[in-house]
């Protein structure tokens, strides 16, 4: 049986949605590396953090905060990842401004080199001549993302080597999140044909 995987990303069409700012210390200092929770690798416990509200609105079950797109999830979403993919994620409690509910930073700890360039609609790479020459060889843009599931192994949740934007989740995790009534995230399949 072929495994199916989905890109979990922001659902920008939730009316009246809130927007969260960059995670900070409890005293309000910015964290040193705002992208550390998006890099697809384990991080040391950052200690107590809080997330200010950038734009007030309807609280979401999952949001991607600040310039680093830090995944922030409520307890219902955290419990799905905790139960179904404990070896693929870290969950760090975080205070969200004005909220009494428990929230977590979701750090995906696996990075897999599995983008199927030939099956994607279009891929573009950074070059040595780019402004970000340090990223030469990595993906600048991927349209119609498709992955090669033969390279995934036993991972159920992961980030992609060279293209850290997506969080890729296995189909049964997608279905479990949908059963919770997840609001704020949307799923796009990244296996099979793109049309």
Short mmCIF file of C-alpha atoms in Angstrom, two decimals:
data_model
loop_
_atom_site.label_atom_id
_atom_site.label_comp_id
_atom_site.label_asym_id
_atom_site.label_seq_id
_atom_site.Cartn_x
_atom_site.Cartn_y
_atom_site.Cartn_z
CA UNK A 1 0.00 0.00 0.00
CA UNK A 2 1.35 3.41 -0.97
CA UNK A 3 1.64 5.92 1.85
CA UNK A 4 0.13 9.35 1.27
CA UNK A 5 1.57 12.57 2.68
CA UNK A 6 0.27 16.12 2.95
CA UNK A 7 1.72 19.59 3.35
CA UNK A 8 0.30 21.21 6.52
CA UNK A 9 0.33 24.97 6.12
CA UNK A 10 -1.53 28.18 6.96
CA UNK A 11 -5.23 28.40 6.12
CA UNK A 12 -5.34 32.09 5.26
CA UNK A 13 -9.08 31.93 4.54
CA UNK A 14 -10.25 31.66 8.17
CA UNK A 15 -12.32 34.83 8.63
CA UNK A 16 -11.21 37.14 11.41
CA UNK A 17 -8.12 35.04 12.15
CA UNK A 18 -5.45 36.23 14.53
CA UNK A 19 -1.79 36.65 13.62
CA UNK A 20 0.96 35.88 16.11
CA UNK A 21 4.27 37.72 16.42
CA UNK A 22 7.74 36.27 16.92
CA UNK A 23 8.32 34.16 20.07
CA UNK A 24 10.12 36.08 22.81
CA UNK A 25 11.35 35.55 26.34
CA UNK A 26 8.97 36.30 29.20
CA UNK A 27 10.70 39.67 29.61
CA UNK A 28 10.01 40.48 25.94
CA UNK A 29 13.49 39.93 24.46
CA UNK A 30 13.58 38.47 20.95
CA UNK A 31 14.93 34.95 20.62
CA UNK A 32 18.34 34.75 18.99
CA UNK A 33 17.32 32.56 16.01
CA UNK A 34 13.71 33.06 14.88
CA UNK A 35 14.05 30.20 12.35
CA UNK A 36 15.24 27.55 14.82
CA UNK A 37 11.78 25.96 15.03
CA UNK A 38 11.52 25.66 11.24
CA UNK A 39 14.85 24.00 10.41
CA UNK A 40 13.82 20.34 10.75
CA UNK A 41 16.16 19.44 13.59
CA UNK A 42 15.97 19.03 17.37
CA UNK A 43 16.61 22.12 19.50
CA UNK A 44 17.51 22.54 23.15
CA UNK A 45 14.61 23.50 25.40
CA UNK A 46 14.42 27.29 24.98
CA UNK A 47 12.91 27.79 28.44
CA UNK A 48 9.77 29.83 29.08
CA UNK A 49 8.61 31.79 26.04
CA UNK A 50 5.65 33.96 25.22
CA UNK A 51 4.12 34.95 21.92
CA UNK A 52 2.61 38.40 21.49
CA UNK A 53 -0.44 38.97 19.31
CA UNK A 54 0.53 40.77 16.10
CA UNK A 55 -3.07 41.16 14.88
CA UNK A 56 -5.97 40.41 17.25
CA UNK A 57 -8.63 38.03 16.02
CA UNK A 58 -10.05 34.55 16.32
CA UNK A 59 -7.66 32.14 18.12
CA UNK A 60 -6.62 29.23 15.93
CA UNK A 61 -5.65 25.63 16.66
CA UNK A 62 -2.49 26.08 14.60
CA UNK A 63 -0.73 29.26 13.54
CA UNK A 64 2.68 30.04 12.10
CA UNK A 65 4.16 32.90 14.12
CA UNK A 66 6.51 35.66 13.03
CA UNK A 67 9.16 35.76 10.33
CA UNK A 68 10.41 32.30 11.26
CA UNK A 69 6.94 30.76 10.70
CA UNK A 70 7.14 29.11 14.12
CA UNK A 71 4.34 26.52 14.38
CA UNK A 72 2.15 27.24 17.44
CA UNK A 73 -0.54 24.70 18.33
CA UNK A 74 -3.19 24.27 21.01
CA UNK A 75 -3.49 21.20 23.26
CA UNK A 76 -5.82 19.29 20.90
CA UNK A 77 -3.37 19.53 18.02
CA UNK A 78 -0.37 18.91 20.29
CA UNK A 79 -1.97 15.71 21.60
CA UNK A 80 -2.25 14.29 18.05
CA UNK A 81 1.45 14.88 17.39
CA UNK A 82 2.42 13.69 20.88
CA UNK A 83 0.51 10.41 20.46
CA UNK A 84 1.10 9.68 16.76
CA UNK A 85 4.57 11.04 16.03
CA UNK A 86 6.53 11.32 19.29
CA UNK A 87 9.84 10.55 17.55
CA UNK A 88 9.35 13.26 14.92
CA UNK A 89 8.48 16.33 17.00
CA UNK A 90 9.24 18.36 20.11
CA UNK A 91 6.54 20.32 21.93
CA UNK A 92 7.52 23.32 24.07
CA UNK A 93 4.87 25.02 26.23
CA UNK A 94 4.45 28.70 25.39
CA UNK A 95 2.29 31.53 26.70
CA UNK A 96 0.18 33.25 24.07
CA UNK A 97 -0.73 36.83 24.97
CA UNK A 98 -4.23 37.10 26.43
CA UNK A 99 -4.93 33.34 26.29
CA UNK A 100 -5.54 31.10 29.29
CA UNK A 101 -5.48 27.94 27.15
CA UNK A 102 -2.28 25.92 26.82
CA UNK A 103 -0.28 26.36 23.61
CA UNK A 104 2.91 24.74 22.37
CA UNK A 105 5.63 25.49 19.88
CA UNK A 106 5.71 22.50 17.53
CA UNK A 107 9.25 21.73 16.42
CA UNK A 108 9.54 19.10 13.69
CA UNK A 109 12.83 17.29 14.34
CA UNK A 110 13.29 15.38 11.08
CA UNK A 111 14.59 16.66 7.78
CA UNK A 112 14.44 14.36 4.75
CA UNK A 113 15.88 14.83 1.27
CA UNK A 114 12.92 13.52 -0.72
CA UNK A 115 11.56 16.21 -3.07
CA UNK A 116 10.85 14.55 -6.41
CA UNK A 117 12.08 17.29 -8.74
CA UNK A 118 10.80 15.56 -11.89
CA UNK A 119 7.27 15.12 -10.50
CA UNK A 120 6.93 18.74 -9.27
CA UNK A 121 5.43 21.30 -11.64
CA UNK A 122 8.47 23.55 -11.28
CA UNK A 123 11.55 23.83 -9.08
CA UNK A 124 14.07 26.65 -8.87
CA UNK A 125 17.35 26.55 -6.99
CA UNK A 126 19.53 29.15 -5.34
CA UNK A 127 22.82 29.66 -7.18
CA UNK A 128 26.20 31.01 -6.15
CA UNK A 129 25.30 34.25 -7.89
CA UNK A 130 22.18 34.82 -5.75
CA UNK A 131 21.94 37.29 -2.91
CA UNK A 132 21.87 34.21 -0.65
CA UNK A 133 24.84 32.37 -2.15
CA UNK A 134 25.11 30.44 1.14
CA UNK A 135 21.94 28.58 0.02
CA UNK A 136 23.37 27.53 -3.37
CA UNK A 137 21.90 24.17 -4.39
CA UNK A 138 18.88 24.47 -2.09
CA UNK A 139 15.37 25.21 -3.32
CA UNK A 140 14.37 28.80 -3.99
CA UNK A 141 10.87 27.81 -5.07
CA UNK A 142 8.83 24.63 -5.52
CA UNK A 143 5.50 24.68 -7.38
CA UNK A 144 3.26 21.62 -7.28
CA UNK A 145 5.38 19.95 -4.59
CA UNK A 146 5.74 16.17 -4.86
CA UNK A 147 7.89 13.89 -2.71
CA UNK A 148 9.46 10.50 -3.32
CA UNK A 149 7.93 8.33 -0.57
CA UNK A 150 10.60 5.64 -1.05
CA UNK A 151 13.03 8.02 0.71
CA UNK A 152 10.82 8.76 3.73
CA UNK A 153 11.48 5.62 5.78
CA UNK A 154 9.41 5.39 8.96
CA UNK A 155 9.01 9.15 9.42
CA UNK A 156 5.45 10.35 9.92
CA UNK A 157 6.12 14.09 10.23
CA UNK A 158 9.10 15.87 8.70
CA UNK A 159 10.56 18.92 6.99
CA UNK A 160 12.17 18.83 3.56
CA UNK A 161 15.90 19.16 2.98
CA UNK A 162 16.66 22.43 1.24
CA UNK A 163 13.06 23.68 1.43
CA UNK A 164 11.93 24.20 5.01
CA UNK A 165 8.58 25.89 4.50
CA UNK A 166 6.31 22.81 4.44
CA UNK A 167 5.54 20.51 7.34
CA UNK A 168 4.84 17.12 5.78
CA UNK A 169 2.43 14.82 7.64
CA UNK A 170 1.34 11.25 6.96
CA UNK A 171 -2.27 10.72 5.92
CA UNK A 172 -3.42 9.18 9.22
CA UNK A 173 -2.07 12.21 11.13
CA UNK A 174 -3.90 14.51 8.72
CA UNK A 175 -7.11 12.56 9.37
CA UNK A 176 -6.62 12.67 13.15
CA UNK A 177 -6.07 16.44 13.00
CA UNK A 178 -9.21 16.84 10.88
CA UNK A 179 -11.20 14.83 13.44
CA UNK A 180 -10.20 17.41 16.08
CA UNK A 181 -11.80 20.08 13.88
CA UNK A 182 -8.44 21.80 13.31
CA UNK A 183 -8.81 25.45 12.44
CA UNK A 184 -5.95 27.46 10.97
CA UNK A 185 -4.26 24.69 8.98
CA UNK A 186 -4.91 23.33 5.52
CA UNK A 187 -3.65 20.20 3.80
CA UNK A 188 -2.40 19.71 0.24
CA UNK A 189 -1.37 16.26 -0.94
CA UNK A 190 2.29 15.94 -1.98
CA UNK A 191 2.15 12.33 -3.21
CA UNK A 192 0.75 11.03 -6.46
CA UNK A 193 0.26 13.04 -9.63
CA UNK A 194 -0.06 16.84 -9.25
CA UNK A 195 -3.02 17.03 -11.68
#
